[in-house]
Amino acid sequence: MKMKPQSTPLQTALVEGPLPFQAIVARDTSGKSIAEPASLELSDLPAGDVLVEVQYSALNYKDALAVCGNRNKIMKSLPFVPGIDLVGTVVESSDPAFAAGDQVLATGWGLGERHWGGFSRYARLKKEWLTPLPAGLTPLRAMALGTAGLTAMLCVEVLERAGVTPSSGEVVVTGASGGVGSLSVMLLAALGYSAAAATGKSEQSEYFKSLGASRVVPRAELDRDAKPLEKELWAGAVDTVGSRTLATLLTQIRYGGTVAACGLAGGFDLPSTVMPFILRNVGLQGVDSVYLPADRRGPAWRRLAELLPAAQIDRIAQVAKLADIPDLAQKMLDGKTQGRAVISLES
Ligand code: NDP
């Protein structure tokens, strides 16, 4: 086990005994899952190769489902610590790939679903789940991006690989005020695309303009029953909503265009027909960032850090505390949040 020579309070505690720390813990209370702040000790944490002192986590849609009692859909057992994203400093590692003091981040891999996650001051993780913090990104900004940023980057890369270029025409992003949506608009704009923001919050046009959106499309224009084929409007799309929204999008994609589908904020069904695929050569590519292979993560994170200026990332980030998570999670499920809620574990 590699240890730094100087002794921090945690390192002293590792030798001398348990150190209580704060976490959000979901427990079974009379058959219902309740997630609230609780005190844990290092001995409570599950086994893992690397112990990380967490600086920041972030609230994602999946975390909101876990925190608000939708246990069966997200968390595989109780008691459980949710949180699919984290960034922090290695305290100790049983693997030579990491040493005390290294700054690392982790997203996905079942963190916050199958394995205790980031809503905790300390986390024990498998070494394969850790990505070194990319140069030029602060820990706070890494979590302002988090799973949402990685997913948005992958969605944009799907469009690029499908041959959708800035000169192909307008690209639309659904759920545009959310984490994945906001970051997709920002990335597309940074790459020179004309990105329309489809949203239920069309009154906030200044916000979307500040992200670089070309225009705002009211949610109701897409969240409706569609004809099998409609007027060709979009060269491509990033869809975080699913259901009727995705089905309508498919009918409006130009000949040979592509949709990168990553979310289900509006529902997991897809009431569509084969017409866009067989008559307009439209592509539909799913995107998953959770089990993205480790060798693709570093390049995607580095590209994110290069493309998005710090001031732009700061525009979408709001910092909250662990104790704020239950309220924020409910607001997120009610569609009342915007951008990224970064959770500070430092206090
Ligand atoms: P957020 O909650 O931050 O954003 C979701 C957005 O969707 C909302 O802000 C809202 O935007 C819109 N929305 C909410 N409810 C509805 C509704 N009933 N109908 C239509 N639109 C709605 O979530 P994230 O950005 O973190 O995640 C977005 C989706 O992507 C989620 O379904 C999540 O599970 C999925 N996801 C998938 C990943 C993958 O690897 N495949 C990784 C990360 C997320 P607005 O008001 O602007 O319309």
mmCIF file of C-alpha atoms and ligand atoms in Angstrom:
data_model
loop_
_atom_site.group_PDB
_atom_site.id
_atom_site.type_symbol
_atom_site.label_atom_id
_atom_site.label_comp_id
_atom_site.label_asym_id
_atom_site.label_seq_id
_atom_site.Cartn_x
_atom_site.Cartn_y
_atom_site.Cartn_z
ATOM 1 C CA MET A 1 0.000 0.000 0.000
ATOM 2 C CA LYS A 2 1.508 3.377 -1.069
ATOM 3 C CA MET A 3 1.246 6.211 1.467
ATOM 4 C CA LYS A 4 2.434 9.812 1.408
ATOM 5 C CA PRO A 5 5.062 10.550 4.057
ATOM 6 C CA GLN A 6 3.108 13.401 5.725
ATOM 7 C CA SER A 7 0.224 12.438 7.999
ATOM 8 C CA THR A 8 -3.215 13.907 7.252
ATOM 9 C CA PRO A 9 -6.093 13.454 9.748
ATOM 10 C CA LEU A 10 -7.422 10.682 7.539
ATOM 11 C CA GLN A 11 -4.089 8.876 7.372
ATOM 12 C CA THR A 12 -3.788 9.077 11.154
ATOM 13 C CA ALA A 13 -7.287 7.661 11.406
ATOM 14 C CA LEU A 14 -6.374 4.830 9.045
ATOM 15 C CA VAL A 15 -3.795 3.713 11.607
ATOM 16 C CA GLU A 16 -5.502 4.725 14.849
ATOM 17 C CA GLY A 17 -9.161 4.006 14.245
ATOM 18 C CA PRO A 18 -12.355 5.010 12.464
ATOM 19 C CA LEU A 19 -13.056 8.572 11.292
ATOM 20 C CA PRO A 20 -16.715 9.500 10.955
ATOM 21 C CA PHE A 21 -17.656 11.321 7.733
ATOM 22 C CA GLN A 22 -20.825 12.485 6.034
ATOM 23 C CA ALA A 23 -22.653 10.721 3.219
ATOM 24 C CA ILE A 24 -26.127 10.385 1.759
ATOM 25 C CA VAL A 25 -27.291 6.890 2.655
ATOM 26 C CA ALA A 26 -30.413 5.202 1.279
ATOM 27 C CA ARG A 27 -31.945 2.751 3.750
ATOM 28 C CA ASP A 28 -35.011 0.554 3.795
ATOM 29 C CA THR A 29 -37.514 2.229 6.139
ATOM 30 C CA SER A 30 -40.760 0.246 6.485
ATOM 31 C CA GLY A 31 -40.427 -1.120 2.938
ATOM 32 C CA LYS A 32 -39.602 2.280 1.425
ATOM 33 C CA SER A 33 -36.168 3.549 0.422
ATOM 34 C CA ILE A 34 -35.301 6.813 2.209
ATOM 35 C CA ALA A 35 -32.073 8.644 1.302
ATOM 36 C CA GLU A 36 -30.763 11.191 3.816
ATOM 37 C CA PRO A 37 -27.528 12.536 5.318
ATOM 38 C CA ALA A 38 -25.820 10.066 7.674
ATOM 39 C CA SER A 39 -22.479 9.499 9.343
ATOM 40 C CA LEU A 40 -20.263 6.652 8.099
ATOM 41 C CA GLU A 41 -16.871 5.229 9.018
ATOM 42 C CA LEU A 42 -14.197 3.890 6.687
ATOM 43 C CA SER A 43 -14.999 0.349 7.811
ATOM 44 C CA ASP A 44 -18.532 0.807 6.388
ATOM 45 C CA LEU A 45 -17.222 1.275 2.844
ATOM 46 C CA PRO A 46 -17.243 -1.680 0.456
ATOM 47 C CA ALA A 47 -13.942 -3.259 -0.624
ATOM 48 C CA GLY A 48 -11.901 -1.711 -3.464
ATOM 49 C CA ASP A 49 -8.348 -1.097 -4.690
ATOM 50 C CA VAL A 50 -8.264 2.660 -4.169
ATOM 51 C CA LEU A 51 -9.542 4.865 -1.331
ATOM 52 C CA VAL A 52 -10.484 8.343 -2.601
ATOM 53 C CA GLU A 53 -11.200 11.459 -0.558
ATOM 54 C CA VAL A 54 -14.076 12.938 -2.574
ATOM 55 C CA GLN A 55 -14.033 16.701 -3.231
ATOM 56 C CA TYR A 56 -17.090 16.987 -5.471
ATOM 57 C CA SER A 57 -19.864 14.847 -6.864
ATOM 58 C CA ALA A 58 -22.796 15.931 -9.051
ATOM 59 C CA LEU A 59 -26.515 15.279 -9.240
ATOM 60 C CA ASN A 60 -27.599 13.400 -12.359
ATOM 61 C CA TYR A 61 -31.098 12.319 -13.408
ATOM 62 C CA LYS A 62 -30.288 8.745 -12.365
ATOM 63 C CA ASP A 63 -29.179 9.973 -8.923
ATOM 64 C CA ALA A 64 -32.443 11.876 -8.565
ATOM 65 C CA LEU A 65 -34.356 8.651 -9.266
ATOM 66 C CA ALA A 66 -32.244 6.811 -6.669
ATOM 67 C CA VAL A 67 -32.606 9.518 -3.994
ATOM 68 C CA CYS A 68 -36.351 9.912 -4.505
ATOM 69 C CA GLY A 69 -37.126 6.321 -3.652
ATOM 70 C CA ASN A 70 -37.026 4.676 -7.054
ATOM 71 C CA ARG A 71 -34.766 2.064 -5.556
ATOM 72 C CA ASN A 72 -35.552 -0.907 -7.793
ATOM 73 C CA LYS A 73 -34.779 0.999 -10.962
ATOM 74 C CA ILE A 74 -31.377 2.282 -9.833
ATOM 75 C CA MET A 75 -29.868 0.858 -6.612
ATOM 76 C CA LYS A 76 -29.381 -2.879 -6.495
ATOM 77 C CA SER A 77 -29.294 -3.230 -2.663
ATOM 78 C CA LEU A 78 -29.777 -1.260 0.575
ATOM 79 C CA PRO A 79 -28.253 0.379 2.564
ATOM 80 C CA PHE A 80 -26.593 2.230 -0.295
ATOM 81 C CA VAL A 81 -24.689 5.429 -1.139
ATOM 82 C CA PRO A 82 -25.908 6.920 -4.463
ATOM 83 C CA GLY A 83 -23.911 9.233 -6.739
ATOM 84 C CA ILE A 84 -22.732 8.160 -10.201
ATOM 85 C CA ASP A 85 -19.970 10.803 -10.455
ATOM 86 C CA LEU A 86 -17.052 11.799 -8.232
ATOM 87 C CA VAL A 87 -13.726 13.589 -8.281
ATOM 88 C CA GLY A 88 -11.138 13.592 -5.524
ATOM 89 C CA THR A 89 -7.690 12.707 -4.253
ATOM 90 C CA VAL A 90 -6.274 9.231 -3.781
ATOM 91 C CA VAL A 91 -5.595 8.524 -0.084
ATOM 92 C CA GLU A 92 -4.234 5.008 -0.486
ATOM 93 C CA SER A 93 -4.003 2.471 -3.276
ATOM 94 C CA SER A 94 -3.224 -1.247 -3.281
ATOM 95 C CA ASP A 95 -2.396 -0.938 -6.998
ATOM 96 C CA PRO A 96 0.781 0.744 -8.284
ATOM 97 C CA ALA A 97 -1.222 2.532 -11.019
ATOM 98 C CA PHE A 98 -2.324 5.092 -8.401
ATOM 99 C CA ALA A 99 -0.537 6.756 -5.490
ATOM 100 C CA ALA A 100 -1.623 8.936 -2.588
ATOM 101 C CA GLY A 101 -2.141 12.500 -3.797
ATOM 102 C CA ASP A 102 -3.235 11.601 -7.362
ATOM 103 C CA GLN A 103 -6.288 13.540 -8.553
ATOM 104 C CA VAL A 104 -8.815 11.220 -10.156
ATOM 105 C CA LEU A 105 -12.407 11.186 -11.363
ATOM 106 C CA ALA A 106 -14.911 8.384 -11.850
ATOM 107 C CA THR A 107 -18.227 8.264 -13.708
ATOM 108 C CA GLY A 108 -20.471 5.289 -14.428
ATOM 109 C CA TRP A 109 -19.195 1.695 -14.177
ATOM 110 C CA GLY A 110 -22.204 0.997 -11.929
ATOM 111 C CA LEU A 111 -21.060 3.580 -9.365
ATOM 112 C CA GLY A 112 -24.173 4.776 -7.509
ATOM 113 C CA GLU A 113 -26.097 1.787 -8.924
ATOM 114 C CA ARG A 114 -24.271 -1.444 -8.054
ATOM 115 C CA HIS A 115 -21.412 0.030 -6.035
ATOM 116 C CA TRP A 116 -21.502 2.758 -3.400
ATOM 117 C CA GLY A 117 -21.050 6.081 -5.150
ATOM 118 C CA GLY A 118 -19.969 9.695 -4.836
ATOM 119 C CA PHE A 119 -22.388 11.192 -2.290
ATOM 120 C CA SER A 120 -19.823 10.459 0.407
ATOM 121 C CA ARG A 121 -16.634 12.130 1.661
ATOM 122 C CA TYR A 122 -14.741 8.869 1.068
ATOM 123 C CA ALA A 123 -15.222 6.165 -1.559
ATOM 124 C CA ARG A 124 -13.432 2.874 -2.198
ATOM 125 C CA LEU A 125 -13.246 2.020 -5.893
ATOM 126 C CA LYS A 126 -11.805 -0.439 -8.384
ATOM 127 C CA LYS A 127 -8.736 0.956 -10.102
ATOM 128 C CA GLU A 128 -10.283 0.355 -13.568
ATOM 129 C CA TRP A 129 -12.981 2.941 -12.829
ATOM 130 C CA LEU A 130 -10.560 5.812 -12.262
ATOM 131 C CA THR A 131 -9.528 8.375 -14.886
ATOM 132 C CA PRO A 132 -6.740 10.852 -14.048
ATOM 133 C CA LEU A 133 -8.131 14.397 -13.811
ATOM 134 C CA PRO A 134 -7.398 15.918 -17.243
ATOM 135 C CA ALA A 135 -4.874 18.787 -17.372
ATOM 136 C CA GLY A 136 -6.559 22.181 -17.362
ATOM 137 C CA LEU A 137 -9.706 21.018 -15.548
ATOM 138 C CA THR A 138 -10.313 21.877 -11.885
ATOM 139 C CA PRO A 139 -12.098 19.264 -9.744
ATOM 140 C CA LEU A 140 -15.190 21.502 -9.566
ATOM 141 C CA ARG A 141 -15.343 21.924 -13.345
ATOM 142 C CA ALA A 142 -14.785 18.198 -13.834
ATOM 143 C CA MET A 143 -18.010 17.603 -11.905
ATOM 144 C CA ALA A 144 -19.804 20.441 -13.701
ATOM 145 C CA LEU A 145 -19.181 18.185 -16.706
ATOM 146 C CA GLY A 146 -19.363 14.728 -15.083
ATOM 147 C CA THR A 147 -21.464 11.978 -16.666
ATOM 148 C CA ALA A 148 -23.481 14.629 -18.497
ATOM 149 C CA GLY A 149 -20.386 16.071 -20.187
ATOM 150 C CA LEU A 150 -18.982 12.685 -21.129
ATOM 151 C CA THR A 151 -22.363 11.628 -22.559
ATOM 152 C CA ALA A 152 -22.742 14.887 -24.495
ATOM 153 C CA MET A 153 -19.238 14.424 -25.964
ATOM 154 C CA LEU A 154 -20.114 10.880 -27.064
ATOM 155 C CA CYS A 155 -23.380 12.077 -28.651
ATOM 156 C CA VAL A 156 -21.562 14.763 -30.629
ATOM 157 C CA GLU A 157 -18.969 12.203 -31.743
ATOM 158 C CA VAL A 158 -21.790 9.943 -32.992
ATOM 159 C CA LEU A 159 -22.953 12.787 -35.260
ATOM 160 C CA GLU A 160 -19.397 13.438 -36.431
ATOM 161 C CA ARG A 161 -18.818 9.772 -37.282
ATOM 162 C CA ALA A 162 -22.134 9.718 -39.179
ATOM 163 C CA GLY A 163 -20.879 12.563 -41.386
ATOM 164 C CA VAL A 164 -23.041 15.327 -39.897
ATOM 165 C CA THR A 165 -20.847 18.428 -40.200
ATOM 166 C CA PRO A 166 -21.487 22.107 -39.391
ATOM 167 C CA SER A 167 -22.298 22.650 -43.082
ATOM 168 C CA SER A 168 -24.888 19.836 -43.142
ATOM 169 C CA GLY A 169 -27.524 22.062 -41.534
ATOM 170 C CA GLU A 170 -29.091 22.685 -38.156
ATOM 171 C CA VAL A 171 -28.793 20.139 -35.330
ATOM 172 C CA VAL A 172 -31.394 20.020 -32.551
ATOM 173 C CA VAL A 173 -30.824 19.095 -28.892
ATOM 174 C CA THR A 174 -33.786 18.013 -26.742
ATOM 175 C CA GLY A 175 -34.023 18.470 -22.969
ATOM 176 C CA ALA A 176 -31.703 21.391 -23.674
ATOM 177 C CA SER A 177 -31.804 22.943 -20.198
ATOM 178 C CA GLY A 178 -30.683 19.676 -18.557
ATOM 179 C CA GLY A 179 -27.107 18.574 -17.917
ATOM 180 C CA VAL A 180 -26.600 16.489 -21.072
ATOM 181 C CA GLY A 181 -28.688 18.920 -23.136
ATOM 182 C CA SER A 182 -26.887 22.102 -22.026
ATOM 183 C CA LEU A 183 -23.473 20.531 -22.571
ATOM 184 C CA SER A 184 -24.466 19.143 -25.987
ATOM 185 C CA VAL A 185 -25.533 22.627 -27.109
ATOM 186 C CA MET A 186 -22.259 24.070 -25.799
ATOM 187 C CA LEU A 187 -20.115 21.423 -27.527
ATOM 188 C CA LEU A 188 -21.956 21.710 -30.844
ATOM 189 C CA ALA A 189 -21.646 25.497 -30.766
ATOM 190 C CA ALA A 190 -17.939 25.235 -29.906
ATOM 191 C CA LEU A 191 -17.449 23.005 -32.963
ATOM 192 C CA GLY A 192 -19.218 25.472 -35.257
ATOM 193 C CA TYR A 193 -22.609 23.745 -35.552
ATOM 194 C CA SER A 194 -25.866 25.642 -35.576
ATOM 195 C CA ALA A 195 -27.545 24.054 -32.520
ATOM 196 C CA ALA A 196 -31.250 24.570 -31.784
ATOM 197 C CA ALA A 197 -32.320 24.084 -28.164
ATOM 198 C CA ALA A 198 -35.614 22.160 -27.758
ATOM 199 C CA THR A 199 -36.897 22.824 -24.254
ATOM 200 C CA GLY A 200 -39.834 23.078 -21.902
ATOM 201 C CA LYS A 201 -38.302 26.338 -20.636
ATOM 202 C CA SER A 202 -38.421 28.392 -23.837
ATOM 203 C CA GLU A 203 -38.952 31.584 -21.823
ATOM 204 C CA GLN A 204 -35.292 31.303 -20.757
ATOM 205 C CA SER A 205 -33.953 32.212 -24.187
ATOM 206 C CA GLU A 206 -31.062 34.218 -22.666
ATOM 207 C CA TYR A 207 -29.746 31.074 -20.977
ATOM 208 C CA PHE A 208 -29.799 29.115 -24.241
ATOM 209 C CA LYS A 209 -28.214 32.006 -26.125
ATOM 210 C CA SER A 210 -25.423 32.099 -23.544
ATOM 211 C CA LEU A 211 -24.753 28.408 -24.252
ATOM 212 C CA GLY A 212 -24.419 29.187 -27.954
ATOM 213 C CA ALA A 213 -27.832 27.956 -29.176
ATOM 214 C CA SER A 214 -28.963 29.233 -32.578
ATOM 215 C CA ARG A 215 -32.611 29.332 -31.494
ATOM 216 C CA VAL A 216 -35.123 27.861 -29.075
ATOM 217 C CA VAL A 217 -37.733 25.242 -30.067
ATOM 218 C CA PRO A 218 -40.672 24.931 -27.623
ATOM 219 C CA ARG A 219 -40.987 21.384 -26.232
ATOM 220 C CA ALA A 220 -44.587 21.047 -27.468
ATOM 221 C CA GLU A 221 -43.404 21.182 -31.096
ATOM 222 C CA LEU A 222 -41.749 17.790 -30.631
ATOM 223 C CA ASP A 223 -43.608 16.208 -27.700
ATOM 224 C CA ARG A 224 -46.720 15.219 -29.696
ATOM 225 C CA ASP A 225 -47.981 12.503 -32.029
ATOM 226 C CA ALA A 226 -46.211 12.791 -35.403
ATOM 227 C CA LYS A 227 -47.019 11.776 -38.966
ATOM 228 C CA PRO A 228 -44.883 8.930 -40.357
ATOM 229 C CA LEU A 229 -42.811 11.538 -42.233
ATOM 230 C CA GLU A 230 -42.765 15.295 -41.646
ATOM 231 C CA LYS A 231 -40.909 18.238 -43.183
ATOM 232 C CA GLU A 232 -37.128 17.648 -43.172
ATOM 233 C CA LEU A 233 -35.732 20.136 -40.654
ATOM 234 C CA TRP A 234 -32.619 18.762 -38.970
ATOM 235 C CA ALA A 235 -29.269 17.440 -40.194
ATOM 236 C CA GLY A 236 -28.924 15.633 -36.878
ATOM 237 C CA ALA A 237 -30.133 15.530 -33.285
ATOM 238 C CA VAL A 238 -29.031 14.765 -29.743
ATOM 239 C CA ASP A 239 -32.018 13.365 -27.863
ATOM 240 C CA THR A 240 -32.128 13.142 -24.066
ATOM 241 C CA VAL A 241 -35.920 12.775 -23.843
ATOM 242 C CA GLY A 242 -37.064 9.638 -25.747
ATOM 243 C CA SER A 243 -40.718 8.647 -26.298
ATOM 244 C CA ARG A 244 -42.864 10.895 -28.570
ATOM 245 C CA THR A 245 -40.118 13.529 -28.738
ATOM 246 C CA LEU A 246 -37.645 11.073 -30.270
ATOM 247 C CA ALA A 247 -40.352 9.648 -32.533
ATOM 248 C CA THR A 248 -41.208 13.138 -33.867
ATOM 249 C CA LEU A 249 -37.529 13.984 -34.328
ATOM 250 C CA LEU A 250 -37.006 10.919 -36.513
ATOM 251 C CA THR A 251 -39.756 12.091 -38.888
ATOM 252 C CA GLN A 252 -38.028 15.505 -39.246
ATOM 253 C CA ILE A 253 -34.425 14.392 -39.863
ATOM 254 C CA ARG A 254 -33.122 15.235 -43.317
ATOM 255 C CA TYR A 255 -32.198 12.495 -45.783
ATOM 256 C CA GLY A 256 -29.107 10.675 -44.468
ATOM 257 C CA GLY A 257 -29.074 12.465 -41.093
ATOM 258 C CA THR A 258 -28.568 10.842 -37.684
ATOM 259 C CA VAL A 259 -29.986 10.989 -34.161
ATOM 260 C CA ALA A 260 -27.790 10.239 -31.131
ATOM 261 C CA ALA A 261 -30.235 8.955 -28.485
ATOM 262 C CA CYS A 262 -29.059 8.820 -24.878
ATOM 263 C CA GLY A 263 -31.976 9.609 -22.556
ATOM 264 C CA LEU A 264 -35.503 8.930 -21.400
ATOM 265 C CA ALA A 265 -36.498 12.051 -19.447
ATOM 266 C CA GLY A 266 -39.852 11.946 -21.281
ATOM 267 C CA GLY A 267 -40.303 8.160 -21.269
ATOM 268 C CA PHE A 268 -38.590 4.966 -22.396
ATOM 269 C CA ASP A 269 -40.996 4.025 -25.185
ATOM 270 C CA LEU A 270 -40.509 4.855 -28.867
ATOM 271 C CA PRO A 271 -43.837 5.130 -30.747
ATOM 272 C CA SER A 272 -42.299 5.287 -34.214
ATOM 273 C CA THR A 273 -42.489 3.679 -37.677
ATOM 274 C CA VAL A 274 -39.774 2.380 -39.993
ATOM 275 C CA MET A 275 -40.482 5.130 -42.565
ATOM 276 C CA PRO A 276 -37.633 7.551 -41.646
ATOM 277 C CA PHE A 277 -35.155 4.653 -41.778
ATOM 278 C CA ILE A 278 -36.221 3.070 -45.073
ATOM 279 C CA LEU A 279 -37.260 6.172 -47.039
ATOM 280 C CA ARG A 280 -34.804 8.810 -45.746
ATOM 281 C CA ASN A 281 -31.828 6.686 -44.762
ATOM 282 C CA VAL A 282 -32.021 8.167 -41.260
ATOM 283 C CA GLY A 283 -29.663 6.748 -38.646
ATOM 284 C CA LEU A 284 -30.486 6.168 -34.977
ATOM 285 C CA GLN A 285 -27.491 5.477 -32.746
ATOM 286 C CA GLY A 286 -27.762 4.777 -29.026
ATOM 287 C CA VAL A 287 -25.212 6.246 -26.622
ATOM 288 C CA ASP A 288 -24.131 4.789 -23.284
ATOM 289 C CA SER A 289 -21.461 6.434 -21.176
ATOM 290 C CA VAL A 290 -21.776 4.147 -18.138
ATOM 291 C CA TYR A 291 -19.815 1.187 -19.494
ATOM 292 C CA LEU A 292 -17.725 3.159 -21.983
ATOM 293 C CA PRO A 293 -14.381 1.273 -22.174
ATOM 294 C CA ALA A 294 -11.587 2.835 -20.119
ATOM 295 C CA ASP A 295 -9.367 3.524 -23.163
ATOM 296 C CA ARG A 296 -12.030 5.811 -24.705
ATOM 297 C CA ARG A 297 -12.541 7.883 -21.563
ATOM 298 C CA GLY A 298 -9.218 9.735 -21.417
ATOM 299 C CA PRO A 299 -9.491 11.060 -25.006
ATOM 300 C CA ALA A 300 -13.139 12.097 -24.512
ATOM 301 C CA TRP A 301 -12.302 13.937 -21.264
ATOM 302 C CA ARG A 302 -9.315 15.678 -22.835
ATOM 303 C CA ARG A 303 -11.458 16.811 -25.772
ATOM 304 C CA LEU A 304 -14.119 18.137 -23.377
ATOM 305 C CA ALA A 305 -11.486 20.103 -21.467
ATOM 306 C CA GLU A 306 -10.100 21.532 -24.721
ATOM 307 C CA LEU A 307 -13.438 22.474 -26.296
ATOM 308 C CA LEU A 308 -15.204 24.128 -23.363
ATOM 309 C CA PRO A 309 -13.720 27.317 -21.888
ATOM 310 C CA ALA A 310 -13.731 27.543 -18.085
ATOM 311 C CA ALA A 311 -16.108 30.530 -18.083
ATOM 312 C CA GLN A 312 -18.582 28.589 -20.202
ATOM 313 C CA ILE A 313 -18.501 25.588 -17.833
ATOM 314 C CA ASP A 314 -18.984 27.903 -14.840
ATOM 315 C CA ARG A 315 -22.133 29.312 -16.460
ATOM 316 C CA ILE A 316 -24.007 26.005 -16.078
ATOM 317 C CA ALA A 317 -22.680 24.941 -12.646
ATOM 318 C CA GLN A 318 -24.344 25.574 -9.307
ATOM 319 C CA VAL A 319 -22.596 24.297 -6.205
ATOM 320 C CA ALA A 320 -24.721 22.697 -3.477
ATOM 321 C CA LYS A 321 -24.085 20.756 -0.267
ATOM 322 C CA LEU A 322 -24.741 17.113 0.560
ATOM 323 C CA ALA A 323 -27.743 18.092 2.687
ATOM 324 C CA ASP A 324 -29.343 19.851 -0.338
ATOM 325 C CA ILE A 325 -29.466 16.631 -2.378
ATOM 326 C CA PRO A 326 -32.966 15.343 -1.391
ATOM 327 C CA ASP A 327 -34.625 18.685 -2.329
ATOM 328 C CA LEU A 328 -32.606 19.118 -5.513
ATOM 329 C CA ALA A 329 -33.374 15.552 -6.588
ATOM 330 C CA GLN A 330 -37.125 16.144 -6.316
ATOM 331 C CA LYS A 331 -36.806 19.399 -8.280
ATOM 332 C CA MET A 332 -34.860 17.560 -10.988
ATOM 333 C CA LEU A 333 -37.571 14.910 -11.346
ATOM 334 C CA ASP A 334 -40.161 17.709 -11.508
ATOM 335 C CA GLY A 335 -38.173 19.247 -14.428
ATOM 336 C CA LYS A 336 -37.404 22.383 -12.390
ATOM 337 C CA THR A 337 -33.607 22.268 -12.502
ATOM 338 C CA GLN A 338 -31.260 23.719 -15.082
ATOM 339 C CA GLY A 339 -27.618 22.997 -15.936
ATOM 340 C CA ARG A 340 -25.510 21.014 -13.476
ATOM 341 C CA ALA A 341 -25.767 20.738 -9.700
ATOM 342 C CA VAL A 342 -22.250 20.121 -8.383
ATOM 343 C CA ILE A 343 -22.184 18.681 -4.853
ATOM 344 C CA SER A 344 -19.369 19.807 -2.564
ATOM 345 C CA LEU A 345 -18.135 17.241 -0.050
ATOM 346 C CA GLU A 346 -15.607 19.665 1.427
ATOM 347 C CA SER A 347 -17.088 21.002 4.656
HETATM 348 P P1 NDP B 1 -31.541 16.558 -16.364
HETATM 349 O O1 NDP B 1 -32.602 16.317 -15.380
HETATM 350 O O2 NDP B 1 -30.427 17.476 -16.056
HETATM 351 O O3 NDP B 1 -32.190 17.032 -17.743
HETATM 352 C C1 NDP B 1 -33.334 16.441 -18.287
HETATM 353 C C2 NDP B 1 -34.074 17.490 -19.090
HETATM 354 O O4 NDP B 1 -35.088 16.846 -19.850
HETATM 355 C C3 NDP B 1 -34.819 18.505 -18.227
HETATM 356 O O5 NDP B 1 -33.998 19.561 -17.809
HETATM 357 C C4 NDP B 1 -35.890 18.962 -19.182
HETATM 358 O O6 NDP B 1 -35.304 19.900 -20.078
HETATM 359 C C5 NDP B 1 -36.186 17.712 -19.982
HETATM 360 N N1 NDP B 1 -37.372 17.010 -19.445
HETATM 361 C C6 NDP B 1 -37.629 16.670 -18.171
HETATM 362 N N2 NDP B 1 -38.796 16.029 -18.072
HETATM 363 C C7 NDP B 1 -39.288 15.948 -19.311
HETATM 364 C C8 NDP B 1 -40.472 15.413 -19.866
HETATM 365 N N3 NDP B 1 -41.399 14.810 -19.115
HETATM 366 N N4 NDP B 1 -40.655 15.500 -21.186
HETATM 367 C C9 NDP B 1 -39.727 16.098 -21.972
HETATM 368 N N5 NDP B 1 -38.594 16.648 -21.494
HETATM 369 C C10 NDP B 1 -38.368 16.556 -20.178
HETATM 370 O O7 NDP B 1 -30.968 15.107 -16.748
HETATM 371 P P2 NDP B 1 -29.593 14.708 -17.464
HETATM 372 O O8 NDP B 1 -29.232 15.737 -18.452
HETATM 373 O O9 NDP B 1 -28.622 14.275 -16.418
HETATM 374 O O10 NDP B 1 -30.039 13.378 -18.242
HETATM 375 C C11 NDP B 1 -30.922 13.472 -19.350
HETATM 376 C C12 NDP B 1 -31.341 12.066 -19.765
HETATM 377 O O11 NDP B 1 -30.200 11.376 -20.263
HETATM 378 C C13 NDP B 1 -31.913 11.236 -18.626
HETATM 379 O O12 NDP B 1 -32.942 10.408 -19.115
HETATM 380 C C14 NDP B 1 -30.723 10.385 -18.193
HETATM 381 O O13 NDP B 1 -31.114 9.199 -17.588
HETATM 382 C C15 NDP B 1 -30.044 10.152 -19.544
HETATM 383 N N6 NDP B 1 -28.620 9.892 -19.444
HETATM 384 C C16 NDP B 1 -28.128 8.833 -20.143
HETATM 385 C C17 NDP B 1 -26.802 8.539 -20.119
HETATM 386 C C18 NDP B 1 -26.293 7.422 -20.959
HETATM 387 O O14 NDP B 1 -25.146 6.996 -20.761
HETATM 388 N N7 NDP B 1 -27.083 6.925 -21.887
HETATM 389 C C19 NDP B 1 -25.865 9.303 -19.285
HETATM 390 C C20 NDP B 1 -26.464 10.492 -18.666
HETATM 391 C C21 NDP B 1 -27.807 10.728 -18.721
HETATM 392 P P3 NDP B 1 -36.153 21.078 -20.765
HETATM 393 O O15 NDP B 1 -37.005 21.688 -19.696
HETATM 394 O O16 NDP B 1 -35.105 21.983 -21.299
HETATM 395 O O17 NDP B 1 -36.987 20.426 -21.833
#
